[in-house]
PDB file of C-alpha atoms in Angstrom:
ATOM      1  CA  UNK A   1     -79.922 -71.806 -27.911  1.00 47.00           C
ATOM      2  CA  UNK A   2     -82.681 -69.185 -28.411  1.00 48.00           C
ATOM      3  CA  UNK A   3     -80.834 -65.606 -28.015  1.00 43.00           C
ATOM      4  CA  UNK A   4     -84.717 -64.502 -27.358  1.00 48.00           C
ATOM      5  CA  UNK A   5     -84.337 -67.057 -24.540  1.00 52.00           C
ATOM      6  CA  UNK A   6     -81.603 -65.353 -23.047  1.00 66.00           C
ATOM      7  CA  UNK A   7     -82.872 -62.212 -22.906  1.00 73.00           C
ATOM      8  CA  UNK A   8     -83.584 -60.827 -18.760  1.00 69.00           C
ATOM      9  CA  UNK A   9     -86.813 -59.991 -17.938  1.00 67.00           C
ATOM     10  CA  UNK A  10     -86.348 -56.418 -16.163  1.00 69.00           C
ATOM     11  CA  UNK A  11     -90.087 -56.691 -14.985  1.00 66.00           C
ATOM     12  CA  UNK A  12     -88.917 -59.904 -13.014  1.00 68.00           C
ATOM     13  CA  UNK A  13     -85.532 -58.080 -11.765  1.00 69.00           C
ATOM     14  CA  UNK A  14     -83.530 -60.862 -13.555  1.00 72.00           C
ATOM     15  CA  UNK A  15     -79.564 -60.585 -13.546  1.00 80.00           C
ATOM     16  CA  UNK A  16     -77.592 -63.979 -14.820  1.00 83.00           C
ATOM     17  CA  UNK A  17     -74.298 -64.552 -13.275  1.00 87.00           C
ATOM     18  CA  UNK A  18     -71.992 -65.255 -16.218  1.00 89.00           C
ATOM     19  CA  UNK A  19     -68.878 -66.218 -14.248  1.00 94.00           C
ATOM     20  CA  UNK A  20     -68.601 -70.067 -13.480  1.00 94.00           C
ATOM     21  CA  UNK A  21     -65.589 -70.157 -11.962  1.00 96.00           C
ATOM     22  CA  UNK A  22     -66.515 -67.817  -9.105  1.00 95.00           C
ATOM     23  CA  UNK A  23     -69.867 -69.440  -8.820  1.00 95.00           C
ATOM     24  CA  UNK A  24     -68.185 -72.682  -8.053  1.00 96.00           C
ATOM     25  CA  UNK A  25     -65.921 -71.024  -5.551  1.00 95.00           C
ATOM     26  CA  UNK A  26     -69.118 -69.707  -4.111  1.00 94.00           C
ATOM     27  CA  UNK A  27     -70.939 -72.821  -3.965  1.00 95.00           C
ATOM     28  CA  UNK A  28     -68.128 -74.589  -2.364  1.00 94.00           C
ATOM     29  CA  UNK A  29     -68.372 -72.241   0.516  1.00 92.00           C
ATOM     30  CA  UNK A  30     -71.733 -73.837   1.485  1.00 93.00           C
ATOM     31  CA  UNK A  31     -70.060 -76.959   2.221  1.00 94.00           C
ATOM     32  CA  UNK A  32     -72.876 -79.188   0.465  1.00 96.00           C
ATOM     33  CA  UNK A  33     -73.139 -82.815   0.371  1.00 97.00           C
ATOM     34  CA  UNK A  34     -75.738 -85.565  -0.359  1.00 96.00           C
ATOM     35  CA  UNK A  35     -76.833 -85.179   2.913  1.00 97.00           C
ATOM     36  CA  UNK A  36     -78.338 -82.239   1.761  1.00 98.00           C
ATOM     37  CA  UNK A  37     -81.927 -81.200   0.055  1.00 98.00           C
ATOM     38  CA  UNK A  38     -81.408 -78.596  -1.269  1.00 98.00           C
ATOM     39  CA  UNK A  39     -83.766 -75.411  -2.489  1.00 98.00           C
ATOM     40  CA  UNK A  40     -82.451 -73.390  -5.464  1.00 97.00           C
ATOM     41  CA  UNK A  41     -84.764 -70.139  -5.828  1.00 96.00           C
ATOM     42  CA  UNK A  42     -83.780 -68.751  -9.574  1.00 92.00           C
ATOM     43  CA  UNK A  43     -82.406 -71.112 -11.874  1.00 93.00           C
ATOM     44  CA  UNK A  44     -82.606 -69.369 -14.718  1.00 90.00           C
ATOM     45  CA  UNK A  45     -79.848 -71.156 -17.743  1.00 91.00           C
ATOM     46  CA  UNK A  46     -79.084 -73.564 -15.004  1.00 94.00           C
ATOM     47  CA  UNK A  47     -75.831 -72.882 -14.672  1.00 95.00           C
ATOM     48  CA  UNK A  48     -76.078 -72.589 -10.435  1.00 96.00           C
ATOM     49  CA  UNK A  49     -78.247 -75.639 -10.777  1.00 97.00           C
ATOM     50  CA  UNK A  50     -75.139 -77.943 -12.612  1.00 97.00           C
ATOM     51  CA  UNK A  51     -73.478 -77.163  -9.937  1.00 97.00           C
ATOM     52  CA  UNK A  52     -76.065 -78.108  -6.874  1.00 98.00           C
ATOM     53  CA  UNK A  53     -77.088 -81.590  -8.939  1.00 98.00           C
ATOM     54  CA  UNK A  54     -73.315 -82.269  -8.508  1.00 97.00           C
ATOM     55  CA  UNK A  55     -73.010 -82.156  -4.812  1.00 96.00           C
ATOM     56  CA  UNK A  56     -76.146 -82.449  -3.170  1.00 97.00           C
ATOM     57  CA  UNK A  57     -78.547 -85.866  -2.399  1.00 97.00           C
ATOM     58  CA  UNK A  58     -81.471 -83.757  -4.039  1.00 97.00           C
ATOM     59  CA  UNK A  59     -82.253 -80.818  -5.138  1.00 98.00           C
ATOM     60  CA  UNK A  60     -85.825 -78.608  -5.386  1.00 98.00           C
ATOM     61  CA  UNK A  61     -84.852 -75.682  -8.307  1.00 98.00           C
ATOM     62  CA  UNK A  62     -87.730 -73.174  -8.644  1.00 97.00           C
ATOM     63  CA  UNK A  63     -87.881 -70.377 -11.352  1.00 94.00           C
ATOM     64  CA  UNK A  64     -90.826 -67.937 -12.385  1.00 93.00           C
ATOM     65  CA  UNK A  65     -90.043 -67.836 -15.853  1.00 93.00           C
ATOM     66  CA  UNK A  66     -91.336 -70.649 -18.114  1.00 93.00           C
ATOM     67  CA  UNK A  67     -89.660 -69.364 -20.996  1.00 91.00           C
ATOM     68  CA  UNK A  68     -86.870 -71.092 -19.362  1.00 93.00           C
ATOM     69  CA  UNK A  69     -88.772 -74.235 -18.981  1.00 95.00           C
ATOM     70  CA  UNK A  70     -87.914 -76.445 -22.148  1.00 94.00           C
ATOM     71  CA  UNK A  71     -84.085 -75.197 -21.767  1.00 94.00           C
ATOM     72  CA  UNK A  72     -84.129 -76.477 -18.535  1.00 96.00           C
ATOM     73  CA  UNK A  73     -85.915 -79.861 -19.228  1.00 97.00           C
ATOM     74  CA  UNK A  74     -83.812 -80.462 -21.654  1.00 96.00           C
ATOM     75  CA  UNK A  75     -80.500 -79.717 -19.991  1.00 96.00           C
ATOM     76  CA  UNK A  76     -81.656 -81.481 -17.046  1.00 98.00           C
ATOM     77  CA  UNK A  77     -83.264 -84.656 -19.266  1.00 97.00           C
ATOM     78  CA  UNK A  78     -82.266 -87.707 -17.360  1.00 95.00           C
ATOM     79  CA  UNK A  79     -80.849 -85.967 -13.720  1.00 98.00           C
ATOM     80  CA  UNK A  80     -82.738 -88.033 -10.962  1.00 96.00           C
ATOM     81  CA  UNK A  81     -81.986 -86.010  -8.368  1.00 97.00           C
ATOM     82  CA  UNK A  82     -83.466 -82.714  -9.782  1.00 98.00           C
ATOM     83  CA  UNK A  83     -86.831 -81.467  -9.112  1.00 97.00           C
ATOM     84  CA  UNK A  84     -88.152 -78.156 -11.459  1.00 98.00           C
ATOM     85  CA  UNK A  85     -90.879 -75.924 -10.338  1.00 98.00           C
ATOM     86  CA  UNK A  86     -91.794 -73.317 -12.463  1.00 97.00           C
ATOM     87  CA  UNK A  87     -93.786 -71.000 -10.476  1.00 96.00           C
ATOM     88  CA  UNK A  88     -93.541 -67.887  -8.286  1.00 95.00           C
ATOM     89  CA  UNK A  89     -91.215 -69.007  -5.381  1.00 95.00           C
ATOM     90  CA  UNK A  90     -93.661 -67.048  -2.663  1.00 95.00           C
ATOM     91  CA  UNK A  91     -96.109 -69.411  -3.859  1.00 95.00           C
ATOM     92  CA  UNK A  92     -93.990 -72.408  -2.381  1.00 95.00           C
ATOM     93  CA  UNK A  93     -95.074 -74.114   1.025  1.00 96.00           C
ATOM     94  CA  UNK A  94     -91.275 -75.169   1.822  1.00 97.00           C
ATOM     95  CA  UNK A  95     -92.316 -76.998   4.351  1.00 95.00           C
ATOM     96  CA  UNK A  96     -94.627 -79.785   2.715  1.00 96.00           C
ATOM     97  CA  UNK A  97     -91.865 -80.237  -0.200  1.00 96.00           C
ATOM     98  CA  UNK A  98     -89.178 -81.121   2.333  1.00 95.00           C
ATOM     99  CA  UNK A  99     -91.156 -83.453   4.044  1.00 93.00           C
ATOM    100  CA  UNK A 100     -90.823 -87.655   4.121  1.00 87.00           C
ATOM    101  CA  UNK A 101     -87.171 -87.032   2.513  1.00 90.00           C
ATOM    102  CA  UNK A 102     -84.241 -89.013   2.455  1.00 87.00           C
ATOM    103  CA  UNK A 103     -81.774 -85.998   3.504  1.00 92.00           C
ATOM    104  CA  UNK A 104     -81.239 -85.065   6.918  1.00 91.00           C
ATOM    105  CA  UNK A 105     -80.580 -81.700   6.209  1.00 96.00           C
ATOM    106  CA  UNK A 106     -81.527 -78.664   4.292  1.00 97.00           C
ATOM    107  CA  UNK A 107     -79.909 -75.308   2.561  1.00 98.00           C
ATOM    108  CA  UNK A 108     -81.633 -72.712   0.388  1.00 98.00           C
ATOM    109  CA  UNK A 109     -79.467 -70.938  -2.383  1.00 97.00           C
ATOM    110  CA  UNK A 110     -80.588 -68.365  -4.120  1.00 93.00           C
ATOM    111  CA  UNK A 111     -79.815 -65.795  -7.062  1.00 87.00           C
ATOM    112  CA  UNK A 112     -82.933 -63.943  -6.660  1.00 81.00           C
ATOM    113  CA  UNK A 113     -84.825 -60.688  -7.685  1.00 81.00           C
ATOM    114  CA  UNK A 114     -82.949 -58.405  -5.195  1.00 83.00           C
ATOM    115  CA  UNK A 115     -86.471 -56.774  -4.417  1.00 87.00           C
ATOM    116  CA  UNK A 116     -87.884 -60.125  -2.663  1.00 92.00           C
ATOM    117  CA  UNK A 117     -84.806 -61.052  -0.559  1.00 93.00           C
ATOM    118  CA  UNK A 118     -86.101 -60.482   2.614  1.00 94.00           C
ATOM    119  CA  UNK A 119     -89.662 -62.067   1.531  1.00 94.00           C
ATOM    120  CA  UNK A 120     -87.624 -65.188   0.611  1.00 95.00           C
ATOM    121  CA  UNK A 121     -85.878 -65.113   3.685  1.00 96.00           C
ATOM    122  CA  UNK A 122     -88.557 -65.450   6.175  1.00 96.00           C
ATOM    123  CA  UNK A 123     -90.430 -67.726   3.895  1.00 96.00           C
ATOM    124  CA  UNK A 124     -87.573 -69.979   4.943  1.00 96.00           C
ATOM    125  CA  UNK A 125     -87.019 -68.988   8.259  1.00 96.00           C
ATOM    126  CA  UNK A 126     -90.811 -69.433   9.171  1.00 95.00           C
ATOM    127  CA  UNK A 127     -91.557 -72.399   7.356  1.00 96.00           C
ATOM    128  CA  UNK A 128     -88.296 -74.385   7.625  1.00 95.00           C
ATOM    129  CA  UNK A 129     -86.341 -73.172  10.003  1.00 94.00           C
ATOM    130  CA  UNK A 130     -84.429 -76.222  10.374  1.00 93.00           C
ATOM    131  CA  UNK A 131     -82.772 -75.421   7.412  1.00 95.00           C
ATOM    132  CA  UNK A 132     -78.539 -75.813   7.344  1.00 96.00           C
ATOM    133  CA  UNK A 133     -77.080 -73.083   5.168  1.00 97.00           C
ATOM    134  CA  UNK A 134     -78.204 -70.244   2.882  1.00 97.00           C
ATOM    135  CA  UNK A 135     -76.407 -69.009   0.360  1.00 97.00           C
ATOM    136  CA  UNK A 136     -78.032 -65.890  -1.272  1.00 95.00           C
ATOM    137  CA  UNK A 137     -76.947 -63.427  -3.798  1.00 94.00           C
ATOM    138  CA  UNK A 138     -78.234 -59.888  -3.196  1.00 93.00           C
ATOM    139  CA  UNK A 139     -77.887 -56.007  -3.213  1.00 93.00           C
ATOM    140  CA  UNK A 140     -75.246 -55.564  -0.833  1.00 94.00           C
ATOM    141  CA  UNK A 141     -77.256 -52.573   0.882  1.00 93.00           C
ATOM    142  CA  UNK A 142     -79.862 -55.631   1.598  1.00 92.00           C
ATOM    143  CA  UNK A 143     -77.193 -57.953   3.604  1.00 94.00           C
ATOM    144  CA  UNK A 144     -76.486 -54.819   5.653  1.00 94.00           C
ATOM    145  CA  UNK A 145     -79.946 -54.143   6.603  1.00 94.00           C
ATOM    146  CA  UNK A 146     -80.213 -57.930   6.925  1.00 95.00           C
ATOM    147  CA  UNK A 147     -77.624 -58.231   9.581  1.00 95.00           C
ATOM    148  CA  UNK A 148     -77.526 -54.624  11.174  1.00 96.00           C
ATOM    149  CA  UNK A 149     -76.884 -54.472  15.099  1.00 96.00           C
ATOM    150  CA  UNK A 150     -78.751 -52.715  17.264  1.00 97.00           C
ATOM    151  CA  UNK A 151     -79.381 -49.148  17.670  1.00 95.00           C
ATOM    152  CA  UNK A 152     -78.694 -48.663  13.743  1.00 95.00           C
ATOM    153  CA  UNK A 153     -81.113 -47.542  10.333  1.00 90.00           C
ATOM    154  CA  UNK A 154     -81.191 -51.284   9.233  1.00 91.00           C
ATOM    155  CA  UNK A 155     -82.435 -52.890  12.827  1.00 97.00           C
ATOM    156  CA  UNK A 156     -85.664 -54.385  12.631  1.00 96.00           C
ATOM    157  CA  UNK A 157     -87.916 -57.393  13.067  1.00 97.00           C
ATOM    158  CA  UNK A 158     -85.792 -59.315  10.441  1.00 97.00           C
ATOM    159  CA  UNK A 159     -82.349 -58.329  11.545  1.00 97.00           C
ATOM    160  CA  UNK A 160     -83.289 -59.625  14.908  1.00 97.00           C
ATOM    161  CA  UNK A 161     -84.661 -62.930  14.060  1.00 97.00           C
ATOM    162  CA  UNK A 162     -81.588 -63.669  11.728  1.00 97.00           C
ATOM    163  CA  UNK A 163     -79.402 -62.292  14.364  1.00 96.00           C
ATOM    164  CA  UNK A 164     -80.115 -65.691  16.634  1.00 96.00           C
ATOM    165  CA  UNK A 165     -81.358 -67.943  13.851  1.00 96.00           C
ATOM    166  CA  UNK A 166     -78.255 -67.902  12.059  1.00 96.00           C
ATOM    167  CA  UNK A 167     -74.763 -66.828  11.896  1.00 95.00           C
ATOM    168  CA  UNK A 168     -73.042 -64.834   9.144  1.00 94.00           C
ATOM    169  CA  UNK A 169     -70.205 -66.882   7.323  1.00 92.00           C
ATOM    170  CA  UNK A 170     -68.917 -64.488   4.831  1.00 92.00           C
ATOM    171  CA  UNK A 171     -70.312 -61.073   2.744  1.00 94.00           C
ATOM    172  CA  UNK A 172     -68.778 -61.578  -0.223  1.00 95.00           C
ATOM    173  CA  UNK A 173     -68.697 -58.406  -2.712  1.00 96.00           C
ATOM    174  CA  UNK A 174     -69.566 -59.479  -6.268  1.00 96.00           C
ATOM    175  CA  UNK A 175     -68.808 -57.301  -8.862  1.00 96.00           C
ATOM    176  CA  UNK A 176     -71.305 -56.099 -11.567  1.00 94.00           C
ATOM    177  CA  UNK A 177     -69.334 -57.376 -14.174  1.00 94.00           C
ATOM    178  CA  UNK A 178     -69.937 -60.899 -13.037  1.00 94.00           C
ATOM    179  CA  UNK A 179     -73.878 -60.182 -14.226  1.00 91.00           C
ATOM    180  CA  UNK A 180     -75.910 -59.962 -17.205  1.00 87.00           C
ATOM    181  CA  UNK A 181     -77.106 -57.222 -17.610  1.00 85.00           C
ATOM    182  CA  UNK A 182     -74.939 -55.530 -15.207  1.00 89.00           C
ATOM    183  CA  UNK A 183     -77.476 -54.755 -11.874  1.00 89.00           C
ATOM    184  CA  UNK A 184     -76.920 -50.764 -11.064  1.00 89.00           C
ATOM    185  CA  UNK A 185     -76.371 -51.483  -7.396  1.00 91.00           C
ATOM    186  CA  UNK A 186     -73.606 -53.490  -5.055  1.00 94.00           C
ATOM    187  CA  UNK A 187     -74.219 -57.318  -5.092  1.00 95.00           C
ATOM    188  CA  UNK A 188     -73.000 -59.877  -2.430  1.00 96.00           C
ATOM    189  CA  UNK A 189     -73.074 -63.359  -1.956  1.00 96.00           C
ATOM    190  CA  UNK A 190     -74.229 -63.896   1.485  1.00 96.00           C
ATOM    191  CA  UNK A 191     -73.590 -67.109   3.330  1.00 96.00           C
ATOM    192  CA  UNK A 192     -75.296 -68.216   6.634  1.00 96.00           C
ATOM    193  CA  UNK A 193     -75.019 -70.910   8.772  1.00 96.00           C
ATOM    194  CA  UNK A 194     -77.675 -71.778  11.027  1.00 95.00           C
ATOM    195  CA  UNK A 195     -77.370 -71.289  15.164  1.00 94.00           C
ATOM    196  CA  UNK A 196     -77.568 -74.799  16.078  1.00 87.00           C
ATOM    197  CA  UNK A 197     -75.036 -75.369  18.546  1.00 84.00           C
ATOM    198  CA  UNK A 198     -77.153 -72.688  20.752  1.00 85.00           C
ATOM    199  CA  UNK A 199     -79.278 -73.055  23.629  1.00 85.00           C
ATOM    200  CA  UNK A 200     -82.489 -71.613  22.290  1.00 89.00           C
ATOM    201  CA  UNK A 201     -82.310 -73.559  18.920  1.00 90.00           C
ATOM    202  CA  UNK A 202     -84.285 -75.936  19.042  1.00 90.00           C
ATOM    203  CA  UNK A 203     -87.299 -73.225  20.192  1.00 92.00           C
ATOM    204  CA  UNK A 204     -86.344 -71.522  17.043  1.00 92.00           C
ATOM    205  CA  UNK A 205     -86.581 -74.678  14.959  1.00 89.00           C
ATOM    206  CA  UNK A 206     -90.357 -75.534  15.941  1.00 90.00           C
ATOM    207  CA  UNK A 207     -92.892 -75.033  13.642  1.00 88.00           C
ATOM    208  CA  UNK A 208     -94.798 -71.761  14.151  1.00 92.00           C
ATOM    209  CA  UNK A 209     -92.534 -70.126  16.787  1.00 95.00           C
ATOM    210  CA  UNK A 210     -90.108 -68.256  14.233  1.00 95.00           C
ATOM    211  CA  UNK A 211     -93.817 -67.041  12.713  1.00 94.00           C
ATOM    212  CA  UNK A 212     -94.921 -65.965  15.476  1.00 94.00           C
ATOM    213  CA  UNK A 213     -92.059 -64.206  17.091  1.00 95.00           C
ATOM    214  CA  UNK A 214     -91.785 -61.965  13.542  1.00 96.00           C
ATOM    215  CA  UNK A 215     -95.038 -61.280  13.790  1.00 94.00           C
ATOM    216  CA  UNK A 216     -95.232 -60.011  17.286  1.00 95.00           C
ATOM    217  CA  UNK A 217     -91.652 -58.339  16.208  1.00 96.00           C
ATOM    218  CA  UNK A 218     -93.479 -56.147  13.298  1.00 95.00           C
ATOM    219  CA  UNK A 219     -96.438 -55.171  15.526  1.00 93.00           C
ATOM    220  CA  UNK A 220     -93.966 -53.242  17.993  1.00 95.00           C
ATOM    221  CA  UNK A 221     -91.676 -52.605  15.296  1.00 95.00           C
ATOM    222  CA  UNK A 222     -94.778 -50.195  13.382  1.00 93.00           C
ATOM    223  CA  UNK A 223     -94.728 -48.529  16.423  1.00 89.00           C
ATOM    224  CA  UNK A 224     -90.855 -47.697  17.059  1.00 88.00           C
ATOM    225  CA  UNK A 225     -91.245 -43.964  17.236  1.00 89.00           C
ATOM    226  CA  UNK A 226     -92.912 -44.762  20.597  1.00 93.00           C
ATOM    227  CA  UNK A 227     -91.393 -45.857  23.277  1.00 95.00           C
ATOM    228  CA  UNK A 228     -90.913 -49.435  23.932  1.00 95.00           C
ATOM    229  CA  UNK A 229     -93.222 -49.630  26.829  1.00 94.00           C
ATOM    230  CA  UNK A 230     -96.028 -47.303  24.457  1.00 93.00           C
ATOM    231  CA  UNK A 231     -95.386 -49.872  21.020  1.00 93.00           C
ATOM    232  CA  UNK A 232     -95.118 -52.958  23.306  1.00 93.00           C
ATOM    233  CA  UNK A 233     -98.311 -51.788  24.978  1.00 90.00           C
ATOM    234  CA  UNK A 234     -99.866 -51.552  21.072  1.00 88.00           C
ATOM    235  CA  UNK A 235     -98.377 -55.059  20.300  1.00 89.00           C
ATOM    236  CA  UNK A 236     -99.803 -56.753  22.829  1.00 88.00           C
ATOM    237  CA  UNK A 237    -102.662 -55.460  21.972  1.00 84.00           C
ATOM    238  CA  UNK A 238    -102.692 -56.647  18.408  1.00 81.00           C
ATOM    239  CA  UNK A 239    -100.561 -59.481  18.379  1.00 75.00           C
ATOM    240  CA  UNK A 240    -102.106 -61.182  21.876  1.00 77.00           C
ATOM    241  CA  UNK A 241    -105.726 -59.654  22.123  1.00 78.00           C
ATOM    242  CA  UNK A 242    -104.121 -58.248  25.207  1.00 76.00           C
ATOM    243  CA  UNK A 243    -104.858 -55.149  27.489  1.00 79.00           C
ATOM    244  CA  UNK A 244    -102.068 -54.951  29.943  1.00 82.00           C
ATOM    245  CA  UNK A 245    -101.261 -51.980  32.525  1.00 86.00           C
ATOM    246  CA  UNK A 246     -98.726 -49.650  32.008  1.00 85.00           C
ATOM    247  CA  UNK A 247     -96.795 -50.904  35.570  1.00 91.00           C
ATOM    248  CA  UNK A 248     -97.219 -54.476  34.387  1.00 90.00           C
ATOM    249  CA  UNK A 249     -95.268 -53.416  31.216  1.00 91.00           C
ATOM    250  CA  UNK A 250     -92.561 -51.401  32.250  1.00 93.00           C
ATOM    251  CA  UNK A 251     -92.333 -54.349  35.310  1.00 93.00           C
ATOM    252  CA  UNK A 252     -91.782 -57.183  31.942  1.00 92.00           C
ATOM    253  CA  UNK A 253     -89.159 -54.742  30.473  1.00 95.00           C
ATOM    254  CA  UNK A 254     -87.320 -53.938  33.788  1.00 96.00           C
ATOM    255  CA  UNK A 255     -86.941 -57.804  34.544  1.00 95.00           C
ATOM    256  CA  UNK A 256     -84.999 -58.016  30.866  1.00 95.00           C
ATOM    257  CA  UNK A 257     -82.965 -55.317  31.724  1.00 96.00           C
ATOM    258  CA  UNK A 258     -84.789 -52.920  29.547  1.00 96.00           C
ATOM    259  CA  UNK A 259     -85.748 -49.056  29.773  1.00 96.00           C
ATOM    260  CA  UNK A 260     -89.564 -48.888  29.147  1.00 96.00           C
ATOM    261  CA  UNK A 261     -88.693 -45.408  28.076  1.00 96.00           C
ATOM    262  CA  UNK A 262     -86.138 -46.856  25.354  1.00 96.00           C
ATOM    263  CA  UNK A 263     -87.023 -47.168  21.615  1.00 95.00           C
ATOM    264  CA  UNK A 264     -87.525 -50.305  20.206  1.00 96.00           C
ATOM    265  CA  UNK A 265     -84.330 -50.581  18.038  1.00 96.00           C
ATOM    266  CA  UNK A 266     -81.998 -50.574  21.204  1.00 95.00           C
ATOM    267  CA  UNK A 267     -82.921 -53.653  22.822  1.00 97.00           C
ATOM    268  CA  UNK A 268     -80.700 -56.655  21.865  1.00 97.00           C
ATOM    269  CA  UNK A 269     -81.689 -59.751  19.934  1.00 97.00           C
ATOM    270  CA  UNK A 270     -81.780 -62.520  22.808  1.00 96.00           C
ATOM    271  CA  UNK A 271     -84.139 -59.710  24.960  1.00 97.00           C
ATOM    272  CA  UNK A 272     -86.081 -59.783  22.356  1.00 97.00           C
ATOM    273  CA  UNK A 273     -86.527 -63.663  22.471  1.00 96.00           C
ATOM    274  CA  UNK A 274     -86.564 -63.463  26.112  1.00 96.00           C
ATOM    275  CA  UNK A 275     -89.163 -60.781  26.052  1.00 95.00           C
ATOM    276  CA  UNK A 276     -91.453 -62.892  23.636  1.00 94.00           C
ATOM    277  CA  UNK A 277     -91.075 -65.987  25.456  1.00 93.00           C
ATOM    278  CA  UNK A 278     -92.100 -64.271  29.022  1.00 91.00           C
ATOM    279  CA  UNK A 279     -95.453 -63.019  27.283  1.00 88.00           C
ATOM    280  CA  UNK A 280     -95.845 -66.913  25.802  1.00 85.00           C
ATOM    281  CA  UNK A 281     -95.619 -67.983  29.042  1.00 81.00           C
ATOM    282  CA  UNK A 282     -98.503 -65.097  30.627  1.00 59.00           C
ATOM    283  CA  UNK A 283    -101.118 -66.786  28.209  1.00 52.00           C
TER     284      UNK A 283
END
């Protein structure tokens, strides 16, 4: 094998796991079968793709890097069950490559640039948000700020969304011995399941409303110096092509139990969905 091959890109943020056996034990904790399609965002040698092509009904492995591509290929020669893209994974529309499958349901794992975690994330949350299980390696820092609560640094549009779309299995620490080179921050392995035993799950599983909601999240989020009623005010504004008056505002955020004179990172996941959907409904 081509040592030149081997060689991480730093420009692409690329850090190779070199310990199987704990990949496997991660891998197992996504519960997998061949009822699953399954996404693989980084597959680099392969060696996280060996294992998918084991247990899943199919699987979809993207990576950037095409001097990866003949290892791959050849590796791979022969494996029905494999799809390889080699292209930039923001570039993917999830959505059409899942469709007309055999595989009733979907997970995404990933050992990705840490930089475009929460990119990749709401690529799948807003495109297929039906999907299963993730299973994503990534700065630990990010899976903090990923699932902060709120009324805390890391609260934002994202946080919230995840918050109710899925639910947090495990934060495993990874140590930076386990990579190649060794990254100069915390990694994790960070395993969600999605929220579908909930009430409101099926809203969040149809097409456009998880896009939507983040959007209208990130308009009042830009504004959450102000108070909620002054960056909701803004939002509407932006995100709904909406004037509204002051009383009608703080009247919406009183019937959710909310302070209009609040800041944005206080209110609570669900009244954030419960907020959204109330404006839905005033169109």
């Amino acid at each position: 094998m081509n040592k030149e091959i081997l060689r991480p890109n730093r420009r692409l943020g690329q850090n190779f796991f070199v310990n199987p056996r704990l990949l496997r034990e991660l891998v197992d904790r996504c519960a997998l079968d061949e009822n699953y399609l399954v996404f693989e965002v980084g597959a680099g040698t392969g060696e996280l793709t060996a294992l998918l092509v084991e247990c899943a009904g199919a699987v979809i492995s993207c990576e950037i890097d095409r001097r990866f591509a003949p290892l791959l290929k050849d590796r791979f020669a022969g494996v029905d069950n494999l799809q390889l893209l080699f292209t930039d994974v923001r570039k993917l529309n999830f959505a059409e490559l899942a469709a007309d499958r055999t595989q009733n349901r979907l997970a995404v794992l990933a050992n990705l640039p840490y930089y475009i975690t929460t990119v990749v994330l709401e690529q799948v949350m807003t495109q297929i948000p039906q999907t299963d299980r993730l299973g994503l390696m990534t700065q630990l820092e990010a899976a903090e700020r990923l699932t902060a609560p709120p009324g805390t640094p890391g609260y934002g549009p994202t946080a919230i969304v995840l918050a109710l779309w899925a639910r947090v299995q495990s934060i495993t620490k990874v140590a930076a011995g386990n990579f190649r080179p060794r990254p100069p921050v915390e990694s994790c392995w960070l395993c969600l399941e999605r929220r579908s035993d909930m009430g409101y799950a099926a809203l969040l599983a149809e097409p456009g409303f998880v896009d939507g909601w983040l959007s209208f999240l990130k308009s009042v989020f830009t504004q959450q110096r102000k108070t909620l009623a002054n960056a909701l005010d803004s939002a509407l504004r932006r995100a709904f092509d909406r004037e509204t008056e002051t009383a009608e505002i703080a009247s919406i955020l009183r019937s959710l139990n909310l302070d209009p004179q609040s800041r944005p990172g206080v209110a609570e996941p669900q009244q954030w969905l419960d907020l959204y959907c109330l404006l839905l409904q005033c169109e």
